[in-house]
Short mmCIF file of C-alpha atoms in Angstrom, two decimals:
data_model
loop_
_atom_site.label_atom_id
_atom_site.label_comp_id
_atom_site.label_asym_id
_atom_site.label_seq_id
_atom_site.Cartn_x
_atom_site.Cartn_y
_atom_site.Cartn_z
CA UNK Q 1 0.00 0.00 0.00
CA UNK Q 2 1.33 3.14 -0.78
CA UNK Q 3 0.61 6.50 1.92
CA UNK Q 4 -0.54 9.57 1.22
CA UNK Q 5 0.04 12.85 2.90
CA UNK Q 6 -2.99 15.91 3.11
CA UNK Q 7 -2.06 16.88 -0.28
CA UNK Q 8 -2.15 13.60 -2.17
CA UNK Q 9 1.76 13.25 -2.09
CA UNK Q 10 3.43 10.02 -1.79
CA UNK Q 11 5.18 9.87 1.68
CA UNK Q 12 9.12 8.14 0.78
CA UNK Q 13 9.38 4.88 2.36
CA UNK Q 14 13.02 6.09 3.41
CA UNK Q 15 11.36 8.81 5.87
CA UNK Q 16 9.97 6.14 7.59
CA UNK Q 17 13.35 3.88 7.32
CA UNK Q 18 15.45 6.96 8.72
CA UNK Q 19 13.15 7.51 11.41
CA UNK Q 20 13.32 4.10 12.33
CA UNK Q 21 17.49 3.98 12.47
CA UNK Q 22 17.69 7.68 14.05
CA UNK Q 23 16.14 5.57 16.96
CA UNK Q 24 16.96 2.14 17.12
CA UNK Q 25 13.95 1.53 19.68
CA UNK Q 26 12.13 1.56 17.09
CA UNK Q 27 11.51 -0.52 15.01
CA UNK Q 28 10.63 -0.06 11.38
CA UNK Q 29 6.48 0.17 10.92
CA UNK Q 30 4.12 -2.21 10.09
CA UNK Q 31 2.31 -1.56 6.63
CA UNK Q 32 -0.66 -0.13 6.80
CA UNK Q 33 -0.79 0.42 10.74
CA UNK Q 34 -2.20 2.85 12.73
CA UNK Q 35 1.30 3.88 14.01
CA UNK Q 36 2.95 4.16 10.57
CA UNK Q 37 -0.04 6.54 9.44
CA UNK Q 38 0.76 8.61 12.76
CA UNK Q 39 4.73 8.69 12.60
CA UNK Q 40 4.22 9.97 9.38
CA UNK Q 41 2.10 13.10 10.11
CA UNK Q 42 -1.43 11.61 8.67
CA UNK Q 43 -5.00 11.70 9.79
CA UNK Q 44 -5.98 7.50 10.70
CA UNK Q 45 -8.12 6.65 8.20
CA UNK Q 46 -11.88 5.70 9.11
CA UNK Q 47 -11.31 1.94 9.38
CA UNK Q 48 -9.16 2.41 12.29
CA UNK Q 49 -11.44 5.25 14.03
CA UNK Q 50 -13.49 3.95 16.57
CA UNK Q 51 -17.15 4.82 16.27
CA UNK Q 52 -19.19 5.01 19.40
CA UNK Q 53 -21.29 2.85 20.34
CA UNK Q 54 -25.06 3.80 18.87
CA UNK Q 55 -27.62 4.47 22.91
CA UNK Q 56 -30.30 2.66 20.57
CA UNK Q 57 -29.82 -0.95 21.54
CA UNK Q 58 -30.40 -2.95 24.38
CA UNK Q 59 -26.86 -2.68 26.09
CA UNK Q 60 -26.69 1.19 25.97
CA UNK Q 61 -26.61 2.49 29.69
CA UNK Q 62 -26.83 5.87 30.83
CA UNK Q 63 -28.24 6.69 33.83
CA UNK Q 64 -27.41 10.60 33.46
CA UNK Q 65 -29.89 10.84 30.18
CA UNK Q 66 -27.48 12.51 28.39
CA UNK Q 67 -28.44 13.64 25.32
CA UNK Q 68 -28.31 12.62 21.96
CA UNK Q 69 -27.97 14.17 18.62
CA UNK Q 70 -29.84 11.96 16.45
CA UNK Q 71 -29.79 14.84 13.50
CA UNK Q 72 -26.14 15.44 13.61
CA UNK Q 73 -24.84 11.93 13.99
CA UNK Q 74 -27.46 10.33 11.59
CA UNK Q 75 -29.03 8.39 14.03
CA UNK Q 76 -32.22 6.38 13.59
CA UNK Q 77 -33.91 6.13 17.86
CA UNK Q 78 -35.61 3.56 19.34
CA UNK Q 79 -37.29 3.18 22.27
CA UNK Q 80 -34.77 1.29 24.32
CA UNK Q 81 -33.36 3.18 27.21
CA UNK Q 82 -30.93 1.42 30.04
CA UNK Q 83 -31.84 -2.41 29.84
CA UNK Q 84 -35.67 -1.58 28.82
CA UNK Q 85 -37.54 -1.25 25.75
CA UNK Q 86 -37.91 -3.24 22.06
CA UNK Q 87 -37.11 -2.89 18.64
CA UNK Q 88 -39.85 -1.61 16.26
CA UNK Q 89 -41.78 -4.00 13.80
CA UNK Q 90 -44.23 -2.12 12.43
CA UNK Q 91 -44.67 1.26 10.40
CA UNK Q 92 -42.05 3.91 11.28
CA UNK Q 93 -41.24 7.02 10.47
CA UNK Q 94 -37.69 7.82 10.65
CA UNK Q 95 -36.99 11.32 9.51
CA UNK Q 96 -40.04 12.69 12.40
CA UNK Q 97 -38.37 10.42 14.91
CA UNK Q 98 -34.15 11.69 14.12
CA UNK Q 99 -35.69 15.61 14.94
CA UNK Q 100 -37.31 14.21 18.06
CA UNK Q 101 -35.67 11.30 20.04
CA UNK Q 102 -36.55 12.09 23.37
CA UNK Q 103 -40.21 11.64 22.45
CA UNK Q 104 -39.26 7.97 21.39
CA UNK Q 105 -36.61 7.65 23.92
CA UNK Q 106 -38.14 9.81 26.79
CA UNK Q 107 -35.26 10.54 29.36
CA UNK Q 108 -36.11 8.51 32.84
CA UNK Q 109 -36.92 11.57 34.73
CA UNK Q 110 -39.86 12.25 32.05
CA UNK Q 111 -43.24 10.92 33.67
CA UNK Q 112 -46.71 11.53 33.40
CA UNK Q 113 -49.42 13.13 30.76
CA UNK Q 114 -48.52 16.43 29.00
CA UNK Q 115 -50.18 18.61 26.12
CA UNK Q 116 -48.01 18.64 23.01
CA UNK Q 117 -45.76 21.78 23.19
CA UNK Q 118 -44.34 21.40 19.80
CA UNK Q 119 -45.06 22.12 16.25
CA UNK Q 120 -42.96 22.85 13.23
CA UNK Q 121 -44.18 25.75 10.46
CA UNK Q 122 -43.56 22.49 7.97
CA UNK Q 123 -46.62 21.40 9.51
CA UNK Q 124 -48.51 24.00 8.72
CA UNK Q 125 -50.57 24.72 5.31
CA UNK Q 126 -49.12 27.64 3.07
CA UNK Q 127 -51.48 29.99 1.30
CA UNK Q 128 -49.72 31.18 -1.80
CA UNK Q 129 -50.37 34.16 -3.14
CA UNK Q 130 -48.77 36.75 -6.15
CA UNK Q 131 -45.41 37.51 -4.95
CA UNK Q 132 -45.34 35.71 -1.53
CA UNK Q 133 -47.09 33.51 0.77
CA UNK Q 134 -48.15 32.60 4.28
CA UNK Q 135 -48.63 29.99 7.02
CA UNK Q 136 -49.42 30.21 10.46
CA UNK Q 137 -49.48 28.37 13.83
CA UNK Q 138 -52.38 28.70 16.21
CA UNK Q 139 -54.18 27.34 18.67
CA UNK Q 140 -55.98 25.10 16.21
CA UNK Q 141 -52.52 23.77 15.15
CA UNK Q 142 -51.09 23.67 18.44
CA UNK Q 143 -53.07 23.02 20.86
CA UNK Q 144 -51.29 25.01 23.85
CA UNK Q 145 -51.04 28.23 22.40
CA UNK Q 146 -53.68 29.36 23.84
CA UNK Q 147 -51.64 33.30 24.59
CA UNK Q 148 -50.21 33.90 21.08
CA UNK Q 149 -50.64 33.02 17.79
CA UNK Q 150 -48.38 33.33 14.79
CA UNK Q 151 -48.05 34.09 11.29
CA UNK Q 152 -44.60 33.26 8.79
CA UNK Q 153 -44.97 35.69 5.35
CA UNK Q 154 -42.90 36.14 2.89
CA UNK Q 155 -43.24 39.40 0.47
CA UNK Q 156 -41.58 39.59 -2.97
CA UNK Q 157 -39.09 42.54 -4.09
CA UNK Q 158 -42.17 45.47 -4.68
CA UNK Q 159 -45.06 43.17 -3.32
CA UNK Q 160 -47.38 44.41 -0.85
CA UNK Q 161 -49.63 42.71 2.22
CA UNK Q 162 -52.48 45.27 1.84
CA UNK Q 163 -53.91 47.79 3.95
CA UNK Q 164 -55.29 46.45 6.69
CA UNK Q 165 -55.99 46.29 10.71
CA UNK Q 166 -56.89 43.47 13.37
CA UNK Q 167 -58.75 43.02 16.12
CA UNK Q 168 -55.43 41.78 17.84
CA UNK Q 169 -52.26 43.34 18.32
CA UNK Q 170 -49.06 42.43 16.02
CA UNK Q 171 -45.90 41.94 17.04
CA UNK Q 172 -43.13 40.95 14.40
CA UNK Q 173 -39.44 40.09 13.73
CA UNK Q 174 -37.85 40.50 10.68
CA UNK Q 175 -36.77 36.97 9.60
CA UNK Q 176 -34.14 38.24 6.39
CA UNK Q 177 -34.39 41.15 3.66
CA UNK Q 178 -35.98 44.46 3.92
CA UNK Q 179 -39.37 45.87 4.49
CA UNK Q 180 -41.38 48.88 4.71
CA UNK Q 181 -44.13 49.73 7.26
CA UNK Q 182 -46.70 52.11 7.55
CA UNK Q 183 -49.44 52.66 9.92
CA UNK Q 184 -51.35 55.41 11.21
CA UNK Q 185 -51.77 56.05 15.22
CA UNK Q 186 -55.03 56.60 17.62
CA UNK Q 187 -54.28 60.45 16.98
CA UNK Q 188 -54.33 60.06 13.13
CA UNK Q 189 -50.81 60.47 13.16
CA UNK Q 190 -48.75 58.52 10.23
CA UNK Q 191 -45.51 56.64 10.77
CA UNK Q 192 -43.42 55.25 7.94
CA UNK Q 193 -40.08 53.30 8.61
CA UNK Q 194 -37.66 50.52 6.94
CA UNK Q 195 -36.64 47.55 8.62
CA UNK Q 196 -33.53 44.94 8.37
CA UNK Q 197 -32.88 41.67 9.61
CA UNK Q 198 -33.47 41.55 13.43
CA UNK Q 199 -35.70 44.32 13.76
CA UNK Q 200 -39.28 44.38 15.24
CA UNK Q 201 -42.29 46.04 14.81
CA UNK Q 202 -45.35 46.54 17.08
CA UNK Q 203 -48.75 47.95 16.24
CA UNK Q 204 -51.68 47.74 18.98
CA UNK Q 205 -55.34 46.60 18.18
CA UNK Q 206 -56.87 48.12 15.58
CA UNK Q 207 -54.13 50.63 14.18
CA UNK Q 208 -54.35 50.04 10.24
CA UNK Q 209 -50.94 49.40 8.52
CA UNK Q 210 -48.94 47.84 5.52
CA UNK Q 211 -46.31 46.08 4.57
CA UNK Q 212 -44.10 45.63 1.30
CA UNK Q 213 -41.21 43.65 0.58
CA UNK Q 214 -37.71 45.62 -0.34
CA UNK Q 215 -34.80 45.13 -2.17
CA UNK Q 216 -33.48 42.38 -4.45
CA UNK Q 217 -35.46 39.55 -2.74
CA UNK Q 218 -38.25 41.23 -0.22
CA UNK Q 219 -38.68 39.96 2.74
CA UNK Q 220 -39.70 36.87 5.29
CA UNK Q 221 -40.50 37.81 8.78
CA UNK Q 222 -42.33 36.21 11.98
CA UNK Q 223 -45.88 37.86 12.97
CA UNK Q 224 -47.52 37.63 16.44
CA UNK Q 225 -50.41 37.81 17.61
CA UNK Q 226 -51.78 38.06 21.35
CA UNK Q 227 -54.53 35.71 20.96
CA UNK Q 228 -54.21 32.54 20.25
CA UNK Q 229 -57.23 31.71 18.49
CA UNK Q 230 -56.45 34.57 15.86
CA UNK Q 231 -56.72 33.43 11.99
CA UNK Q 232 -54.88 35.15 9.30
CA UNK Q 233 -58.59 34.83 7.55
CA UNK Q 234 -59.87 37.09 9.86
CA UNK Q 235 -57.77 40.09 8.98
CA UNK Q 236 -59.92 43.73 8.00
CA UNK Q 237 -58.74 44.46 4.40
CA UNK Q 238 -58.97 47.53 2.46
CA UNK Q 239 -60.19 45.96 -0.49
CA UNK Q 240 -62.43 43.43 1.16
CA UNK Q 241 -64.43 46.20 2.87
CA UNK Q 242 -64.79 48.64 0.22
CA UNK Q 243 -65.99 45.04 -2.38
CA UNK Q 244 -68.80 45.09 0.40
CA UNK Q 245 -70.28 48.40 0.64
CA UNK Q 246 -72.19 50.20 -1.66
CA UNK Q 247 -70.95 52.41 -4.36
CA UNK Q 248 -73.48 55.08 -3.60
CA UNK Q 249 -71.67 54.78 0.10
CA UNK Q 250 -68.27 55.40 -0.68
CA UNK Q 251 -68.80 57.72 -3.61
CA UNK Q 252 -70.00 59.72 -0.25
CA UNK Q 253 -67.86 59.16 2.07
CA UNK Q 254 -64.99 60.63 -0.19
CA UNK Q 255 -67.33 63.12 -1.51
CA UNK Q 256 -66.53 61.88 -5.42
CA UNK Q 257 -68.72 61.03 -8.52
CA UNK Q 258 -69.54 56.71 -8.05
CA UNK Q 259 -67.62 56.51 -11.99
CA UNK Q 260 -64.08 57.19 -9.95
CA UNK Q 261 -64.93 53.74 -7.83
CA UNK Q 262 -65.98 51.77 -11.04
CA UNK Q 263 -62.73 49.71 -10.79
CA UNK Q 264 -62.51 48.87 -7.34
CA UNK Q 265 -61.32 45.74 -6.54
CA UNK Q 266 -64.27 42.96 -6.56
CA UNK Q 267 -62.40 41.26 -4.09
CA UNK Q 268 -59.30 41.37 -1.76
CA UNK Q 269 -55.88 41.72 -2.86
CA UNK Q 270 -54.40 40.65 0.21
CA UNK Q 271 -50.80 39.81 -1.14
CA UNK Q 272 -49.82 41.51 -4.40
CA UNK Q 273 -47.02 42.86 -6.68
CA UNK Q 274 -46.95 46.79 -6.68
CA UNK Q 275 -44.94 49.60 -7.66
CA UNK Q 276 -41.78 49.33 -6.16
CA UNK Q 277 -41.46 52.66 -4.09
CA UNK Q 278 -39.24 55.71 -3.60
CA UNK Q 279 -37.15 56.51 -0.13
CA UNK Q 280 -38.86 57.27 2.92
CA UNK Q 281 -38.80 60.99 2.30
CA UNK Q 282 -40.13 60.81 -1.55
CA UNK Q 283 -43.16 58.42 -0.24
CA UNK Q 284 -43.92 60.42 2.83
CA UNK Q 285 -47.30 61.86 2.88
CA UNK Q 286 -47.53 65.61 2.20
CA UNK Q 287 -51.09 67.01 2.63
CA UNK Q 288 -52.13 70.08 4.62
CA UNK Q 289 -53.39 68.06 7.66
CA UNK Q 290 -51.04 65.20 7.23
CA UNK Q 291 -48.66 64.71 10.22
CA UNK Q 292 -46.38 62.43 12.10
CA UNK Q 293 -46.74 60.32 14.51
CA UNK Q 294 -45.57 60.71 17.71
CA UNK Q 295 -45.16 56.95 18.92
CA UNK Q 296 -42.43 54.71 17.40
CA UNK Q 297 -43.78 51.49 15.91
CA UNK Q 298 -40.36 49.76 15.21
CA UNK Q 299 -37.13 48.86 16.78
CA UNK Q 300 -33.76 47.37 16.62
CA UNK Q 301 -33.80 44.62 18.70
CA UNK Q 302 -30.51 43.05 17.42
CA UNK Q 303 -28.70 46.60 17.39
CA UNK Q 304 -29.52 46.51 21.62
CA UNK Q 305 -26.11 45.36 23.59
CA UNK Q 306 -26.55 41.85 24.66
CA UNK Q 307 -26.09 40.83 27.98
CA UNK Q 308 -22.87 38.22 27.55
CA UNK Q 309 -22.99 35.03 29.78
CA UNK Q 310 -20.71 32.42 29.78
CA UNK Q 311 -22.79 30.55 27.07
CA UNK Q 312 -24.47 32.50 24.59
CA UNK Q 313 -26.01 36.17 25.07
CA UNK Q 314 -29.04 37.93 25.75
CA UNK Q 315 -31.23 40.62 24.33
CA UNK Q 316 -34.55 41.68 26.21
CA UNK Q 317 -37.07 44.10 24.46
CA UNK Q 318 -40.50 44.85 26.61
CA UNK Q 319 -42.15 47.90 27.31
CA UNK Q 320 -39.32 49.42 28.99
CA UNK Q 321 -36.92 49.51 26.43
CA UNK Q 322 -40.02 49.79 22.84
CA UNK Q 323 -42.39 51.35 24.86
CA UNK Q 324 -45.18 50.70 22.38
CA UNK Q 325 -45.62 47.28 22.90
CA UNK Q 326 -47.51 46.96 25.92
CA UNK Q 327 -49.18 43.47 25.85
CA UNK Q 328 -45.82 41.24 23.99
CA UNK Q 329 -42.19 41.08 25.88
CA UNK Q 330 -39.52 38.93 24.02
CA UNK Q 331 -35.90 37.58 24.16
CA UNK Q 332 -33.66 37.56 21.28
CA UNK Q 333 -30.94 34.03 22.78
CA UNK Q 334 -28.31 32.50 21.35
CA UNK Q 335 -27.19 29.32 23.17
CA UNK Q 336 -23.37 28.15 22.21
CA UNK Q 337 -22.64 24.61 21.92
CA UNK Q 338 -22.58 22.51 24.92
CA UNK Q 339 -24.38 25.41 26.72
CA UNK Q 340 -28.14 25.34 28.54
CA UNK Q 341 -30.35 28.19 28.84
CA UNK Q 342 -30.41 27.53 32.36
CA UNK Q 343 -33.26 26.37 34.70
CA UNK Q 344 -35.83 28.68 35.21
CA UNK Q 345 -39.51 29.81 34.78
CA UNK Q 346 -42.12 32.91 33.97
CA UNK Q 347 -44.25 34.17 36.17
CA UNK Q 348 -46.32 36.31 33.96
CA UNK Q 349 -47.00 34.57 31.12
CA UNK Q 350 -47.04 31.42 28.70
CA UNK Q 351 -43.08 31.06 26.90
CA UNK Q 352 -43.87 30.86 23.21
CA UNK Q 353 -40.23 29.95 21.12
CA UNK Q 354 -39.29 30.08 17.69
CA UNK Q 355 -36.12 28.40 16.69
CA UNK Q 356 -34.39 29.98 14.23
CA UNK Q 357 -31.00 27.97 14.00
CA UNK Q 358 -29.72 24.79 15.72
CA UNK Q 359 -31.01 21.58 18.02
CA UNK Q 360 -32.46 22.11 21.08
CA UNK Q 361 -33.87 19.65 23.79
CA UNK Q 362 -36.37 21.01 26.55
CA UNK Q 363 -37.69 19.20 29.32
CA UNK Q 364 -40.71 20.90 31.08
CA UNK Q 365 -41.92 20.33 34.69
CA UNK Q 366 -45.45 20.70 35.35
CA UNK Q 367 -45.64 19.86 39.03
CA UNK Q 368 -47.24 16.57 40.43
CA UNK Q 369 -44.64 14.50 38.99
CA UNK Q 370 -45.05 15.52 35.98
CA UNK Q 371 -42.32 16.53 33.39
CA UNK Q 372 -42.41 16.02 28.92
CA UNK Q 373 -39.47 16.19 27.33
CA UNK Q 374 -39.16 17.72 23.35
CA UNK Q 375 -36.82 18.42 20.86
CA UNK Q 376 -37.20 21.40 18.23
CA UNK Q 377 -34.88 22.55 15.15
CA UNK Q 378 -35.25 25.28 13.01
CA UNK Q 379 -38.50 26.67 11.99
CA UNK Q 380 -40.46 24.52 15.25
CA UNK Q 381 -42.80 26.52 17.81
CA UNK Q 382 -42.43 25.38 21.01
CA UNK Q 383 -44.96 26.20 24.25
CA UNK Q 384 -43.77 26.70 27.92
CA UNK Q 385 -46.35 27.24 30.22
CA UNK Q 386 -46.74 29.97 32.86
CA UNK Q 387 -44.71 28.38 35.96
CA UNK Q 388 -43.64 25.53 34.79
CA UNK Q 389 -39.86 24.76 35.04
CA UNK Q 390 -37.68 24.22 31.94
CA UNK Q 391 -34.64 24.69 30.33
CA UNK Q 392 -33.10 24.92 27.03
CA UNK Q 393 -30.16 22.38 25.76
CA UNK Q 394 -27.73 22.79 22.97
CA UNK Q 395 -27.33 19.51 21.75
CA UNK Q 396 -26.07 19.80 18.08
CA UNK Q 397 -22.91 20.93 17.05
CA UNK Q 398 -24.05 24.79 16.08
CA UNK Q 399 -25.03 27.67 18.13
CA UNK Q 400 -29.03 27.75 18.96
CA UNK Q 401 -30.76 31.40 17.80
CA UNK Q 402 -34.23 31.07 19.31
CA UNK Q 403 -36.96 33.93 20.18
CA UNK Q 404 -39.01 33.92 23.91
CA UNK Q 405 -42.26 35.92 23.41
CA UNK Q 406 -44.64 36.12 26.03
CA UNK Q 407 -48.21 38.04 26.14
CA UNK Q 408 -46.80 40.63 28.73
CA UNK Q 409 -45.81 44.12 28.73
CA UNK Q 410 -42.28 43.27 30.77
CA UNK Q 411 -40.32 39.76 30.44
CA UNK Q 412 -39.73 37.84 33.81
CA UNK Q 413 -38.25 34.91 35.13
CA UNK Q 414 -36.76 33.31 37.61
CA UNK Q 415 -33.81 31.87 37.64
CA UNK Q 416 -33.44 28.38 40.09
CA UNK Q 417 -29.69 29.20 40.33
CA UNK Q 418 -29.89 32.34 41.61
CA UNK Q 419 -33.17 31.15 44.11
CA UNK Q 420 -30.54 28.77 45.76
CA UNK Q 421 -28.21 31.56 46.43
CA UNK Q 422 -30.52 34.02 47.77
CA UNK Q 423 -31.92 31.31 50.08
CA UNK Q 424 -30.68 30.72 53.62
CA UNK Q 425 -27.73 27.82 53.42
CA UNK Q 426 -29.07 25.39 56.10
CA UNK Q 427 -32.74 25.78 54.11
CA UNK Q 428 -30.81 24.92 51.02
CA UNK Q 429 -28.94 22.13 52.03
CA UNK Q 430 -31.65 20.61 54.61
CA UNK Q 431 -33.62 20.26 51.35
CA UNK Q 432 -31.45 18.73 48.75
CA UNK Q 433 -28.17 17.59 50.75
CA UNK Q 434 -29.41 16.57 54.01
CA UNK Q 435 -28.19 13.25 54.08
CA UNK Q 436 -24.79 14.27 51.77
CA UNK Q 437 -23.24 17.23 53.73
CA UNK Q 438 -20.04 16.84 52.02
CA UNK Q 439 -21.93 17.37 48.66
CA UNK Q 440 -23.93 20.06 50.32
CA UNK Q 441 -20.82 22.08 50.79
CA UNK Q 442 -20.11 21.51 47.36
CA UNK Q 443 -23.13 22.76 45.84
CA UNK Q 444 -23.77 25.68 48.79
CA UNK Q 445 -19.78 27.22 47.64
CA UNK Q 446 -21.14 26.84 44.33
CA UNK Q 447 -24.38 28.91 43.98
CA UNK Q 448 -23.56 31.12 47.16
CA UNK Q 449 -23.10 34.06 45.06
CA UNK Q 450 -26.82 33.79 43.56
CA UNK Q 451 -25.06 34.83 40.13
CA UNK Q 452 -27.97 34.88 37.20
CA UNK Q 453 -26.36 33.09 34.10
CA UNK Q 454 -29.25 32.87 31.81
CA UNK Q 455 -27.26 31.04 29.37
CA UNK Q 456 -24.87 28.75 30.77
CA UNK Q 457 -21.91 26.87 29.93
CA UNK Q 458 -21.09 23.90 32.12
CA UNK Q 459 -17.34 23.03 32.63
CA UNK Q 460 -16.45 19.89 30.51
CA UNK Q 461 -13.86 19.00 33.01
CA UNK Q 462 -16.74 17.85 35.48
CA UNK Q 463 -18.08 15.52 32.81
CA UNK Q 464 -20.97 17.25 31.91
CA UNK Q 465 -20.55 17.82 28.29
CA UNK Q 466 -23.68 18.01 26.30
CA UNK Q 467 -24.46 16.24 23.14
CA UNK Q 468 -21.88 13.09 21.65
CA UNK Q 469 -22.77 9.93 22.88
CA UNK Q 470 -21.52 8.48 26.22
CA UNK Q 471 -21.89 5.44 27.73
CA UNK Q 472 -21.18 5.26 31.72
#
């Protein structure tokens, strides 16, 4: 057999002679050997990598419930966990059960009945229309979003969601591209802006507004809605209303012969290509009675400074920082590799996620020995409910980019890390340690300092790295 080095160069047999007389302990290599392929500065090939072992079999033990990475490591799960369990027989499908093996291999600690807190936007039935479409999850896709409902749209370069206003108020983050917004305020007041990547807009119940997609290829951005039994169906639309009312009405109203309204739209446009517009100051309205707003309807969430922890980083926008948006709070995360957002809850409202990059495993505690655990990748909604316990896991190999949005004018939560800390020691360790004081001590110097690290990452020298598979 003849070696190879990185570049595709032979590698002289007389290196590997020489190296073996410069030291006459050693003797000359083996063809084809692990240690020949190492003495000579080359990667092992596969065959002599070991793989580890695959947790779906009968022999697997962990008795940490470590996770797994079915996605990454192009694993097929089973339901056997730590001695228990069988193989499958009958219909299966694989590709739903790789995004979420902890639903066929539930962690021991999992126990109990739970609503389904997940659902993916793949799920979900697209309406296309000219230049762009929608989906949305609800409470009639997902049965525990009962605070917020959602909306994914996607506008065109120059295509426009039409004028129009609902009952509920909208929250939204812009996905990717560009996109204009206008509205008008209680006061009659207009506001006009253009938004990026990472931005957000807010407009409160009832205040009428648009939308068009900019640039080279639009827009795609994330709608919410603080009701969860809202329907895109149910929107007010320009068009819509005016198809509806008499002619002799509106020829009226706008104090105009009825021949101007002869080609009114018969129905609604809803999504549709327009005129690509001007800047913000060519497209600004300009009549004698026209003026500004006074509120601001948009802001940069992702321009905010994070709050850095030692996994990931943090970016809060409520009512205190986009005063406007009095009934949604969110969090922009990112989550590192190996890193957990850490254990913690809301006392103010349902958690509703979006996961916009990377593999994630929650487990949620509901009380009464209860607890559900789920996994989500990008594009899934997942559902926390008010109170109940949870954290978030990296488990892939990429950082996590997920949004928190709760029905709530400020975010909240509290963090169990800090609780310890701020809690008398005896109380603490009487608790959990009371029969391990040597432990106790452990854990007590450890959380003493109540520090809040929303995102942490745990120290892989204690053996608690997450994801890669590990049998103990």
């Amino acid at each position: 057999m003849q070696l190879l080095n990185s570049r595709g160069s032979s590698v002289p047999q007389l290196l590997l002679a020489g190296l073996a007389l410069s030291n006459p302990g050693l003797a000359v290599p083996v063809q084809d050997s692990p240690r020949q392929y190492l003495l000579a500065g080359l990667d092992l090939p596969p065959k002599y990598i070991k793989k580890a072992k695959s947790p779906y079999n009968p022999d697997f033990r962990d008795p940490l419930d470590r996770p797994v990475d079915s996605v990454g490591e192009k694993l097929d799960p089973l339901p056997y966990r730590n001695g228990l369990g069988a193989s499958v027989l009958g219909p299966w499908n694989w590709e739903r059960s790789r995004q979420s093996p902890d639903l066929v291999r539930p962690p021991s600690t999992d126990h109990g009945d739970m609503k389904n807190m997940r659902w993916s936007f793949a799920d979900s039935h697209v309406r296309i229309e000219e230049g762009g479409w929608t989906r949305q999850t609800t409470v009639r896709e997902l049965g525990s979003s009962v605070d917020l409902a959602s909306v994914n749209m996607r506008l065109d370069k120059g295509v426009i969601r039409e004028l129009h206003w609902h009952k509920e108020a909208e929250w939204a983050y812009v996905l990717d591209g560009e996109v204009r917004i206008t509205a008008i305020d209680y006061e009659g007041g207009n506001f006009i802006d253009d938004l990026k990547k990472g931005d957000l807009w807010y407009f409160p119940s009832g205040v009428p507004h648009s939308l068009q997609g900019l640039g080279e290829n639009g827009t795609e951005f994330l709608l919410i809605f603080d009701d969860g039994a809202f329907s895109e169906e149910s929107t007010f639309i320009l068009s819509d209303w005016l198809a509806h009312t008499p002619k002799s009405v509106i020829s009226k109203n706008f104090n105009l012969a009825p021949e101007v309204f002869e080609h009114l739209p018969k129905n609604e446009k809803y999504i549709f290509q327009g005129s690509y517009p001007g800047s913000l100051k060519d497209e600004e309205p300009k009549g004698k009675n026209v003026k500004k707003s006074k509120y601001n309807f948009s802001h940069r969430m992702l321009e905010q400074e994070p709050k850095i922890t030692s996994g990931g980083e943090v970016r809060i926008t409520d009512s205190k920082n986009f005063p406007i948006s009095k009934t949604v709070a969110a969090a922009h995360v990112l989550i590192q590799p190996g890193a957990i957002r850490e254990m913690h809850w809301h006392p103010n409202a349902d958690e509703w996620n979006f996961f916009l990059t990377g593999r994630a495993r929650v487990t949620i505690f509901g009380a009464q020995g209860t607890a559900r655990t789920f996994d989500y990748v990008a594009g899934d909604v997942g559902i926390v409910p008010r109170n109940m316990g949870h954290f978030v896991e990296n488990i892939g190999d990429e950082p996590i980019e997920m949004l928190e949005v709760f029905k709530a004018d400020e975010f909240r939560d509290f963090s169990l890390f800090q609780w310890m800390g701020e809690t008398p020691k005896k109380l603490v360790v009487d608790h959990l340690f009371q029969d391990d004081p040597k432990n106790g001590e452990i854990f007590w110097n450890k959380v003493k300092n109540a520090e809040k690290d929303e995102v942490t990452l745990p120290d892989p020298e204690k053996g608690m790295e997450s994801g890669g598979v590990r049998e103990l």
